[in-house]
XYZ file of C-alpha atoms in Angstrom:
667
model
C 202.859 21.698 -16.694
C 204.121 18.389 -15.335
C 207.003 19.935 -13.397
C 205.539 23.204 -12.123
C 202.749 23.104 -9.504
C 202.526 26.908 -9.758
C 201.835 26.722 -13.493
C 199.319 23.906 -13.000
C 197.459 26.051 -10.486
C 197.291 29.026 -12.842
C 196.216 26.725 -15.689
C 193.305 25.466 -13.601
C 192.244 28.830 -12.167
C 192.838 31.380 -14.970
C 190.872 30.965 -18.234
C 193.281 33.145 -20.237
C 196.286 31.076 -19.137
C 194.381 27.848 -19.875
C 193.515 29.053 -23.401
C 197.105 30.192 -24.047
C 198.625 26.866 -22.963
C 195.999 24.811 -24.816
C 196.953 26.638 -28.020
C 200.651 26.217 -27.244
C 200.217 22.467 -26.731
C 198.663 22.152 -30.187
C 201.607 23.771 -31.981
C 204.371 22.363 -29.764
C 206.706 20.076 -31.718
C 205.811 21.421 -35.184
C 208.437 23.233 -37.318
C 208.624 26.875 -36.293
C 210.242 28.101 -39.529
C 211.610 26.962 -42.875
C 215.383 26.702 -42.581
C 217.766 27.124 -45.500
C 220.913 25.108 -46.166
C 223.773 27.619 -46.171
C 225.581 26.183 -49.191
C 223.245 23.616 -50.739
C 222.544 24.002 -54.444
C 219.957 21.835 -56.249
C 220.606 20.864 -59.853
C 217.830 19.597 -62.134
C 218.003 18.289 -65.732
C 215.121 20.540 -66.835
C 213.142 23.499 -65.503
C 213.290 22.959 -61.734
C 209.574 23.696 -61.131
C 208.790 20.452 -62.981
C 210.269 18.603 -59.996
C 209.796 20.722 -56.859
C 207.754 23.730 -55.754
C 209.820 26.805 -54.864
C 209.475 29.577 -52.319
C 211.124 32.905 -51.463
C 213.401 32.972 -48.415
C 214.647 36.505 -47.806
C 216.607 37.243 -51.003
C 217.004 33.596 -52.030
C 214.762 31.230 -53.947
C 214.689 27.826 -52.249
C 212.966 24.483 -52.732
C 209.925 23.708 -50.605
C 211.017 20.064 -50.337
C 213.683 19.352 -47.717
C 217.054 17.875 -48.665
C 215.992 14.279 -48.006
C 212.934 14.600 -50.257
C 215.009 16.360 -52.932
C 217.314 13.341 -53.108
C 214.366 10.930 -52.998
C 212.884 12.447 -56.178
C 216.250 12.069 -57.933
C 217.612 15.624 -57.968
C 221.263 16.361 -57.321
C 222.128 18.423 -54.224
C 225.663 19.795 -54.057
C 227.236 21.750 -51.206
C 229.417 24.612 -52.448
C 231.590 25.751 -49.559
C 233.892 28.752 -49.345
C 237.129 28.203 -47.427
C 239.025 30.997 -45.660
C 242.162 28.819 -45.529
C 242.540 28.946 -49.321
C 242.681 32.748 -49.147
C 245.247 32.587 -46.315
C 247.464 30.248 -48.368
C 247.130 32.406 -51.490
C 248.064 35.632 -49.650
C 250.998 33.975 -47.873
C 252.393 32.670 -51.191
C 252.103 36.132 -52.763
C 253.956 37.728 -49.811
C 256.725 35.116 -50.032
C 257.152 35.834 -53.738
C 257.072 39.637 -53.342
C 259.446 39.824 -50.373
C 261.751 36.848 -50.859
C 261.534 36.262 -54.601
C 260.522 32.621 -54.038
C 257.675 31.160 -56.022
C 256.151 28.132 -54.308
C 253.879 25.895 -56.374
C 251.802 23.825 -53.973
C 250.978 21.214 -56.587
C 254.723 20.487 -56.842
C 255.325 20.527 -53.073
C 256.610 17.256 -51.617
C 254.893 15.704 -48.593
C 258.077 15.021 -46.641
C 259.174 18.355 -45.155
C 260.823 17.690 -41.768
C 260.058 21.148 -40.376
C 256.354 20.737 -41.133
C 256.243 17.427 -39.235
C 258.278 18.858 -36.339
C 255.723 21.662 -36.031
C 252.858 19.139 -35.977
C 254.659 16.961 -33.435
C 255.114 19.982 -31.144
C 251.343 20.590 -31.162
C 251.756 24.227 -32.329
C 248.895 23.797 -34.778
C 247.087 27.132 -34.474
C 246.328 28.198 -38.054
C 246.836 24.652 -39.383
C 243.706 23.618 -41.273
C 241.328 21.410 -39.265
C 243.948 21.012 -36.501
C 243.638 24.239 -34.482
C 241.626 23.068 -31.481
C 243.138 21.994 -28.150
C 241.976 18.450 -28.966
C 244.014 18.299 -32.185
C 246.996 19.982 -30.540
C 246.989 17.164 -27.976
C 246.429 14.473 -30.614
C 249.370 15.783 -32.666
C 251.682 15.766 -29.653
C 250.566 12.278 -28.607
C 250.566 10.763 -32.093
C 253.865 12.319 -33.339
C 253.016 12.228 -37.084
C 255.905 11.742 -39.502
C 254.065 10.929 -42.743
C 251.115 12.166 -44.760
C 249.137 9.006 -43.858
C 249.556 9.977 -40.201
C 247.944 13.383 -40.799
C 244.986 11.667 -42.517
C 244.588 9.413 -39.472
C 244.823 12.255 -36.932
C 242.118 14.295 -38.665
C 239.794 11.274 -38.650
C 240.738 10.404 -35.043
C 239.411 13.709 -33.743
C 235.869 12.936 -34.959
C 233.114 11.999 -32.487
C 233.215 8.241 -33.217
C 236.798 7.422 -32.196
C 236.810 10.113 -29.479
C 233.477 8.996 -28.028
C 234.568 5.367 -27.823
C 238.003 6.173 -26.359
C 239.463 3.924 -29.084
C 241.748 6.803 -30.071
C 243.849 5.998 -26.966
C 244.221 2.382 -28.154
C 245.120 3.711 -31.599
C 247.942 5.916 -30.254
C 249.301 3.255 -27.876
C 249.367 0.670 -30.669
C 251.049 3.205 -32.948
C 253.913 3.571 -30.439
C 254.109 -0.180 -29.744
C 252.855 0.167 -26.156
C 249.851 -2.096 -26.743
C 249.087 -5.093 -28.948
C 246.543 -4.605 -31.713
C 243.147 -6.090 -30.794
C 241.011 -6.859 -33.862
C 237.208 -7.265 -33.485
C 237.734 -10.571 -35.371
C 240.822 -12.125 -37.014
C 239.120 -11.976 -40.431
C 239.186 -8.165 -40.209
C 242.981 -7.904 -39.840
C 243.635 -7.023 -43.469
C 240.982 -4.263 -43.500
C 241.866 -2.745 -40.092
C 245.639 -3.247 -40.045
C 246.455 0.326 -41.142
C 244.289 1.729 -38.322
C 245.526 -0.594 -35.547
C 242.275 -2.561 -35.255
C 240.062 0.557 -34.984
C 237.263 1.223 -37.487
C 238.357 4.755 -38.336
C 237.037 5.435 -41.831
C 233.604 4.997 -43.379
C 235.277 3.211 -46.288
C 236.286 0.493 -43.805
C 232.622 0.084 -42.810
C 231.842 -0.536 -46.476
C 234.738 -2.980 -46.850
C 233.599 -4.994 -43.812
C 229.995 -5.008 -45.049
C 231.165 -6.284 -48.432
C 233.734 -8.804 -47.144
C 231.897 -10.343 -44.183
C 228.307 -9.645 -45.167
C 228.588 -10.304 -48.923
C 226.895 -6.977 -49.671
C 227.602 -5.416 -53.037
C 229.572 -2.162 -52.845
C 226.363 -0.346 -53.816
C 224.517 -1.995 -50.912
C 227.450 -1.313 -48.590
C 227.336 2.372 -49.537
C 223.575 2.488 -48.904
C 224.156 0.895 -45.500
C 226.897 3.415 -44.701
C 224.607 6.300 -45.624
C 221.776 4.818 -43.597
C 224.071 4.537 -40.563
C 225.213 8.121 -41.050
C 221.622 9.404 -41.280
C 220.407 7.096 -38.458
C 217.795 5.484 -40.750
C 216.747 2.520 -38.599
C 214.532 0.886 -41.242
C 217.369 0.780 -43.749
C 219.882 -0.451 -41.135
C 217.609 -3.304 -40.028
C 217.003 -4.222 -43.671
C 220.708 -5.072 -44.082
C 221.406 -6.309 -40.542
C 219.890 -9.776 -41.027
C 221.597 -10.280 -44.373
C 224.970 -9.242 -42.915
C 224.709 -11.543 -39.883
C 223.577 -14.558 -41.949
C 226.432 -14.167 -44.418
C 229.012 -13.465 -41.690
C 227.978 -16.712 -39.924
C 228.682 -18.553 -43.189
C 232.212 -17.054 -43.069
C 232.831 -18.661 -39.661
C 231.626 -16.037 -37.185
C 229.156 -16.939 -34.473
C 225.834 -15.098 -34.512
C 226.908 -13.148 -31.411
C 230.245 -12.173 -33.007
C 228.496 -11.084 -36.216
C 226.056 -8.959 -34.204
C 228.909 -7.313 -32.276
C 230.769 -6.495 -35.504
C 227.590 -5.031 -37.002
C 227.084 -2.851 -33.893
C 230.665 -1.601 -34.211
C 230.020 -0.790 -37.855
C 226.799 1.005 -36.941
C 228.563 3.115 -34.310
C 231.547 4.100 -36.435
C 229.471 4.375 -39.593
C 227.337 6.968 -37.837
C 230.224 9.042 -36.517
C 233.260 8.077 -38.565
C 234.833 10.088 -41.330
C 235.387 9.415 -45.006
C 239.050 8.704 -45.640
C 238.649 10.584 -48.924
C 237.518 13.677 -46.964
C 240.259 13.200 -44.396
C 242.901 12.954 -47.134
C 241.713 16.167 -48.799
C 241.702 17.925 -45.427
C 245.125 16.467 -44.627
C 246.566 17.987 -47.794
C 245.498 21.475 -46.712
C 246.659 20.725 -43.163
C 250.104 19.760 -44.466
C 250.327 22.827 -46.732
C 249.434 25.221 -43.902
C 251.844 23.422 -41.535
C 254.572 23.704 -44.200
C 254.011 27.454 -44.594
C 253.838 28.072 -40.850
C 257.019 26.067 -40.204
C 259.094 27.502 -43.071
C 257.614 30.977 -43.587
C 256.038 31.814 -40.214
C 256.019 35.587 -40.676
C 254.202 35.631 -44.011
C 251.823 32.876 -42.948
C 250.871 34.539 -39.654
C 250.355 37.922 -41.337
C 247.997 36.311 -43.872
C 246.250 34.406 -41.080
C 245.742 37.518 -38.946
C 244.383 39.508 -41.883
C 241.819 36.776 -42.498
C 240.343 37.192 -38.991
C 241.096 40.864 -38.228
C 237.433 41.517 -37.394
C 237.328 38.670 -34.843
C 238.934 40.034 -31.689
C 239.272 36.719 -29.860
C 240.985 34.980 -32.806
C 243.368 37.916 -33.311
C 244.399 37.781 -29.633
C 244.970 34.018 -29.915
C 247.100 34.303 -33.063
C 249.102 37.247 -31.688
C 250.114 35.145 -28.691
C 251.103 32.366 -31.096
C 253.262 34.867 -33.020
C 255.111 35.716 -29.811
C 255.540 32.007 -29.054
C 257.078 31.599 -32.527
C 259.585 34.362 -31.749
C 257.942 36.964 -33.986
C 257.877 40.499 -32.601
C 254.429 42.110 -32.647
C 254.739 45.844 -33.320
C 251.923 48.287 -32.499
C 250.101 50.313 -35.164
C 252.119 53.329 -36.342
C 251.053 56.256 -38.537
C 254.530 56.272 -40.093
C 254.719 52.538 -40.806
C 251.301 50.825 -40.852
C 249.006 50.179 -43.778
C 245.362 49.155 -43.446
C 246.131 45.451 -42.812
C 248.815 43.630 -40.844
C 252.146 43.817 -42.708
C 255.424 41.866 -42.376
C 258.753 43.418 -41.390
C 262.184 42.036 -40.497
C 261.279 39.228 -38.085
C 258.274 41.201 -36.944
C 254.728 41.960 -37.970
C 253.167 45.389 -37.818
C 249.614 46.062 -36.741
C 247.424 47.639 -39.385
C 245.585 50.894 -38.737
C 242.389 49.113 -39.783
C 242.458 47.214 -36.472
C 241.832 50.439 -34.513
C 238.209 51.131 -33.583
C 236.669 54.341 -34.989
C 239.393 54.514 -37.694
C 237.778 53.809 -41.063
C 239.082 53.068 -44.541
C 238.782 56.702 -45.701
C 240.803 58.027 -42.734
C 243.555 55.463 -43.325
C 243.715 56.323 -47.039
C 244.212 59.993 -46.092
C 247.067 59.093 -43.710
C 248.827 56.848 -46.247
C 248.448 59.477 -49.006
C 249.903 62.250 -46.811
C 252.775 59.955 -45.782
C 253.986 59.828 -49.383
C 255.540 63.276 -48.808
C 257.649 61.912 -45.935
C 257.441 60.777 -42.318
C 255.257 62.690 -39.887
C 257.418 64.532 -37.338
C 254.945 66.003 -34.831
C 251.250 66.082 -33.972
C 250.929 69.455 -35.689
C 252.746 68.168 -38.797
C 250.397 65.162 -38.859
C 247.184 67.220 -38.468
C 248.488 69.838 -40.920
C 249.080 67.311 -43.718
C 246.129 64.942 -43.464
C 242.552 65.595 -44.604
C 240.709 66.606 -41.415
C 237.446 66.092 -43.256
C 238.239 62.370 -43.220
C 240.262 62.241 -39.995
C 238.312 63.954 -37.218
C 239.279 64.513 -33.576
C 237.638 61.266 -32.447
C 239.754 59.319 -34.947
C 242.898 61.102 -33.747
C 242.074 60.261 -30.128
C 241.678 56.567 -31.020
C 245.016 56.604 -32.882
C 246.775 58.109 -29.861
C 245.180 55.701 -27.366
C 246.181 52.733 -29.548
C 249.805 53.925 -29.483
C 249.883 54.694 -33.217
C 251.572 58.098 -32.704
C 254.419 56.824 -30.508
C 256.964 57.454 -33.284
C 256.377 61.221 -32.858
C 258.428 61.003 -29.666
C 255.791 62.094 -27.137
C 254.009 60.200 -24.369
C 250.357 59.339 -24.847
C 249.487 61.614 -21.918
C 251.212 64.544 -23.673
C 249.621 63.817 -27.052
C 246.128 63.723 -25.550
C 246.848 66.957 -23.626
C 247.686 68.901 -26.816
C 245.291 67.118 -29.158
C 242.323 69.511 -29.051
C 244.273 72.809 -29.413
C 246.436 71.315 -32.181
C 243.416 69.940 -34.008
C 241.494 73.229 -33.705
C 244.502 75.252 -34.905
C 244.927 73.097 -38.018
C 241.185 73.043 -38.655
C 241.015 76.860 -38.481
C 243.965 77.197 -40.862
C 242.422 74.822 -43.388
C 239.063 76.622 -43.240
C 240.772 79.995 -43.680
C 242.704 78.780 -46.711
C 239.582 77.210 -48.201
C 237.750 80.572 -47.895
C 240.729 82.481 -49.329
C 241.026 84.766 -46.281
C 243.981 87.138 -45.906
C 245.538 87.974 -42.589
C 245.511 91.550 -41.387
C 249.187 91.007 -40.677
C 249.998 89.760 -44.169
C 252.878 87.261 -44.235
C 252.982 86.991 -40.452
C 249.954 84.641 -40.467
C 252.011 81.443 -40.767
C 254.359 82.530 -37.998
C 251.572 83.425 -35.571
C 249.045 80.670 -36.187
C 251.158 77.700 -37.277
C 253.552 75.383 -35.470
C 253.354 72.952 -32.569
C 251.400 73.669 -29.432
C 253.688 73.833 -26.389
C 253.880 70.367 -24.878
C 253.321 70.122 -21.118
C 255.931 68.262 -19.054
C 253.674 65.597 -17.558
C 254.172 61.971 -16.581
C 252.975 59.094 -18.720
C 249.836 57.243 -17.644
C 250.328 54.139 -15.465
C 250.849 50.906 -17.418
C 247.403 49.706 -16.358
C 245.811 52.800 -17.953
C 247.836 52.425 -21.167
C 246.723 48.796 -21.419
C 243.123 49.845 -20.815
C 243.421 52.310 -23.734
C 244.781 49.563 -25.992
C 241.918 47.304 -25.018
C 239.406 50.096 -25.643
C 240.710 50.933 -29.131
C 241.929 47.530 -30.363
C 239.868 45.028 -28.413
C 243.015 43.416 -26.918
C 246.405 44.290 -25.456
C 249.653 44.720 -27.422
C 252.404 46.180 -25.233
C 251.617 43.839 -22.338
C 248.758 42.261 -20.440
C 247.243 42.999 -17.007
C 247.860 39.338 -16.144
C 251.626 39.580 -16.813
C 252.518 40.150 -13.125
C 250.335 37.168 -12.161
C 251.812 34.671 -14.622
C 253.857 32.786 -12.016
C 250.864 32.641 -9.689
C 248.656 31.255 -12.471
C 251.229 28.563 -13.250
C 251.450 27.618 -9.569
C 247.655 27.374 -9.412
C 247.717 24.954 -12.374
C 244.931 26.706 -14.273
C 243.680 25.577 -17.682
C 243.776 28.197 -20.495
C 240.223 29.353 -21.219
C 240.570 28.586 -24.931
C 241.122 24.913 -24.023
C 238.160 24.764 -21.629
C 235.836 25.251 -24.623
C 236.903 21.831 -25.891
C 236.152 20.006 -22.621
C 233.243 17.651 -22.123
C 230.170 18.452 -20.051
C 230.490 18.255 -16.234
C 234.317 18.130 -16.350
C 236.066 19.571 -13.297
C 238.234 22.594 -14.135
C 240.418 25.214 -12.500
C 240.589 28.451 -14.491
C 242.027 31.898 -13.889
C 241.861 35.360 -15.390
C 240.481 38.869 -15.127
C 236.836 39.734 -14.508
C 235.789 41.840 -17.505
C 232.010 41.881 -17.027
C 229.573 41.205 -14.182
C 225.863 40.776 -14.903
C 223.810 40.541 -11.697
C 220.745 38.297 -11.877
C 217.912 37.121 -9.650
C 216.716 33.547 -9.387
C 213.013 32.725 -9.477
C 213.152 32.722 -5.673
C 214.547 36.265 -5.658
C 218.089 35.247 -4.669
C 221.069 37.209 -6.010
C 223.468 35.482 -8.409
C 225.624 36.627 -11.339
C 226.998 35.823 -14.770
C 230.680 36.805 -14.990
C 232.847 37.042 -18.088
C 236.353 35.795 -17.293
C 239.254 36.541 -19.652
C 242.856 35.380 -19.823
C 245.513 36.251 -22.409
C 243.722 34.750 -25.393
C 240.347 33.348 -24.371
C 237.215 34.074 -22.417
C 234.483 32.036 -20.780
C 231.299 32.880 -18.905
C 231.056 31.864 -15.257
C 227.686 31.055 -13.725
C 227.868 32.041 -10.055
C 224.897 30.682 -8.084
C 223.577 32.391 -4.917
C 225.632 30.551 -2.269
C 228.952 31.190 -4.010
C 227.946 34.703 -5.071
C 226.985 35.806 -1.562
C 230.132 34.396 0.039
C 232.481 35.893 -2.607
C 230.663 39.103 -3.558
C 233.311 41.334 -1.936
C 236.070 40.203 -4.308
C 233.984 40.284 -7.500
C 235.025 43.518 -9.195
C 235.766 44.459 -12.816
C 239.497 43.982 -13.471
C 240.030 41.705 -10.461
C 242.253 38.660 -11.160
C 240.671 35.482 -9.778
C 241.128 31.707 -9.756
C 237.928 29.652 -10.083
C 237.207 26.014 -9.389
C 234.092 24.481 -10.865
C 232.757 22.269 -13.620
C 231.901 22.758 -17.260
C 228.330 23.229 -18.443
C 227.865 22.358 -22.116
C 225.013 24.423 -23.552
C 223.820 23.582 -27.044
C 223.349 27.167 -28.230
C 225.869 29.036 -26.059
C 228.829 26.652 -25.943
C 230.709 25.869 -22.727
C 230.212 27.820 -19.511
C 231.753 27.158 -16.095
C 229.649 26.640 -12.974
C 231.744 28.383 -10.311
C 231.945 26.471 -7.026
C 234.823 28.373 -5.417
C 236.399 31.734 -6.285
C 239.726 32.953 -4.950
C 241.152 36.439 -5.325
C 244.639 36.520 -6.842
C 246.859 38.870 -4.904
C 250.328 39.718 -6.164
C 252.552 39.978 -3.077
C 255.091 42.789 -2.729
C 258.300 41.578 -1.051
C 260.372 44.052 0.892
C 263.879 43.121 2.096
C 265.432 45.270 4.838
C 268.724 44.703 6.698
C 267.870 44.989 10.393
C 270.857 47.189 11.150
C 269.593 49.828 8.670
C 266.394 50.545 10.585
C 266.669 53.904 12.309
C 264.383 55.984 14.536
C 260.943 56.761 13.141
C 261.584 54.303 10.295
C 258.185 52.605 10.445
C 256.253 55.889 10.382
C 258.222 57.036 7.325
C 257.677 53.654 5.651
C 253.933 53.806 6.373
C 253.699 57.283 4.786
C 255.373 56.004 1.613
C 252.944 53.076 1.342
C 249.945 55.363 1.914
C 250.976 57.439 -1.113
C 251.312 54.287 -3.271
C 248.430 52.302 -1.832
C 247.085 49.401 -3.863
C 245.483 45.946 -3.610
C 248.572 43.786 -3.027
C 249.683 42.436 0.368
C 253.190 43.337 1.586
C 255.654 40.791 2.990
C 258.778 41.844 4.834
C 262.044 39.932 4.952
C 264.222 41.174 7.842
C 267.889 40.219 7.512
C 270.697 40.122 10.074
C 273.772 38.421 8.710
C 272.678 34.968 7.543
C 269.497 35.059 9.648
C 266.142 35.906 8.027
C 262.648 36.471 9.378
C 259.597 36.744 7.099
C 256.626 38.801 8.251
C 253.265 39.661 6.673
C 252.597 43.372 7.266
C 249.091 44.584 8.134
C 246.518 46.288 5.906
C 248.166 49.683 6.453
C 250.894 48.464 4.120
C 249.371 47.661 0.731
C 251.234 47.884 -2.589
C 250.047 48.683 -6.133
C 249.750 45.847 -8.666
C 250.961 48.094 -11.507
C 254.598 47.362 -12.439
C 255.632 51.004 -12.968
C 254.105 52.109 -9.681
C 255.893 49.245 -7.921
C 259.233 50.387 -9.327
C 258.637 53.893 -8.003
C 257.584 52.510 -4.616
C 260.705 50.355 -4.490
C 262.864 53.392 -5.301
C 261.288 55.445 -2.492
C 261.880 52.609 0.005
C 265.507 52.180 -1.076
C 266.123 55.921 -0.581
C 264.522 55.699 2.868
C 266.722 52.732 3.838
C 269.836 54.528 2.588
C 268.970 57.724 4.485
C 268.096 55.952 7.736
C 271.163 53.784 7.407
C 273.357 56.903 7.313
C 271.668 58.193 10.467
C 272.453 54.945 12.253
C 270.125 52.122 13.125
C 269.116 50.207 16.189
C 267.837 46.718 16.867
């Protein structure tokens, strides 16, 4: 009402609108629903209804008092949390024992494994507990941990307190001897020595409160909790006592106040060292497994997130970076989940869309009789009641039938007749029908359908099929040809952008995978665009000015580079406000010796390019001896972006050059 003259006008002129907003004003600011703590369990010494009223919340029974009131009346509230990492560790240890015969007991594991620390120092911390984000990857590289105490410190350093104050930079510089330690007061040296003068842990807040402020440890803990919960009354209650006692220790009133403010800041955002140590133990264990048993660890990690497409894509790229080969799903090799091989991991059939547990069980059961040798053999042996034609199509598109020796284009061409033939045979057998031709039935109606001699789909189409059936790419990525261009543009990986602060300037690049047109309140056209790179995605907000000037290049599948700034949204995470958008064009370079150019050469060359036309500009390098001239050819000469098509185009051009060269050239 304050900000919108239009709404004010309607409020004054329309009784219904006035009544609606008057009612809304009365309920604004009140709780809209009763929320439930996801893992909070309340424990009482007797029947719980003697202490708190209860209520039904969906299927749960919850207290009507909130968590603060529950603690105020003396009941115990405990958070029971499940942890996916524990399952990952357990599965990895079982795989190591089954495949390598090594039994690792984590409780007996030393905390001094060099390979684990080398992995942390390299920043390759994807899958390492609490240290996966781009922030922790950077902290690990900068800090260079070489002891368990260092891991404890790094985990605490990444919390909002140290990061928000920029003291983490001082911490790292002091750690490497590049800066002298600056203590808030000399009396605090003993307490803050291990953290280079930075209040890093909540325990240190309590120690300072006890040492300088003469608070009992019970009072210091109450103060710490009050700072954490932002309870101003409680904080002020102890502030005066702390300052008075600190002055008696030799601090000035100003110094005591400054120390208390530091405590208040870090007490509110710091981390318990006890928590950090427990987290650090799991971080070390996962780093140890990833460094020493990368295959088993990554398989367990991938299986823990197989339903989360974005995480799978991220971890698959990490597997490749670790030197592990990622093999596609295969009806002759894959189980339901990801499985380890010799230096490689195999996709599970369960990752393929439309392929359910029952269908996979049928495939694995039929495989017990031996490897599948053809599409007919596969359809003939599996239960078509559980594996229908749609499932078979998804398996083919995902590349899971490649071991049968046919191209995906050929498999899809013979799928329906093969499926129908096997289905008819199974129905006939089930009904006990006899052929009019007696024993000739198997000869006439069984066997493989004749396979047409057709070319495989372009790489871009095969990748599209993988994306459609798996949610990501395995055999390659549409951005592969653009990798050098992306590096030259200095783009930030989209997964890292999610960690950036609000209003930070960024340059990002990737493929447009979704465009959602939108109209502003003034009726101007704008759009929300989903941008994807190899492992991450982010939504671009393209306002009218940028949208109208760049609309021509905004197409699904188009590679682009975007400059803009981050927009932190509380509910939707980070988005990027696009200020400039540039189309990424992959140039096609053509080198021709000048003496090879014969009569009618350019017309022949133009005809070749017309049959292979694509989005990429063509650049010509003319050579005569040691002299070179570079030319950009016009729009008549455009090349495909697809790698296979480019190879064919290159072959056609080379044949043309060879032929014209034999005929004799002219200058």
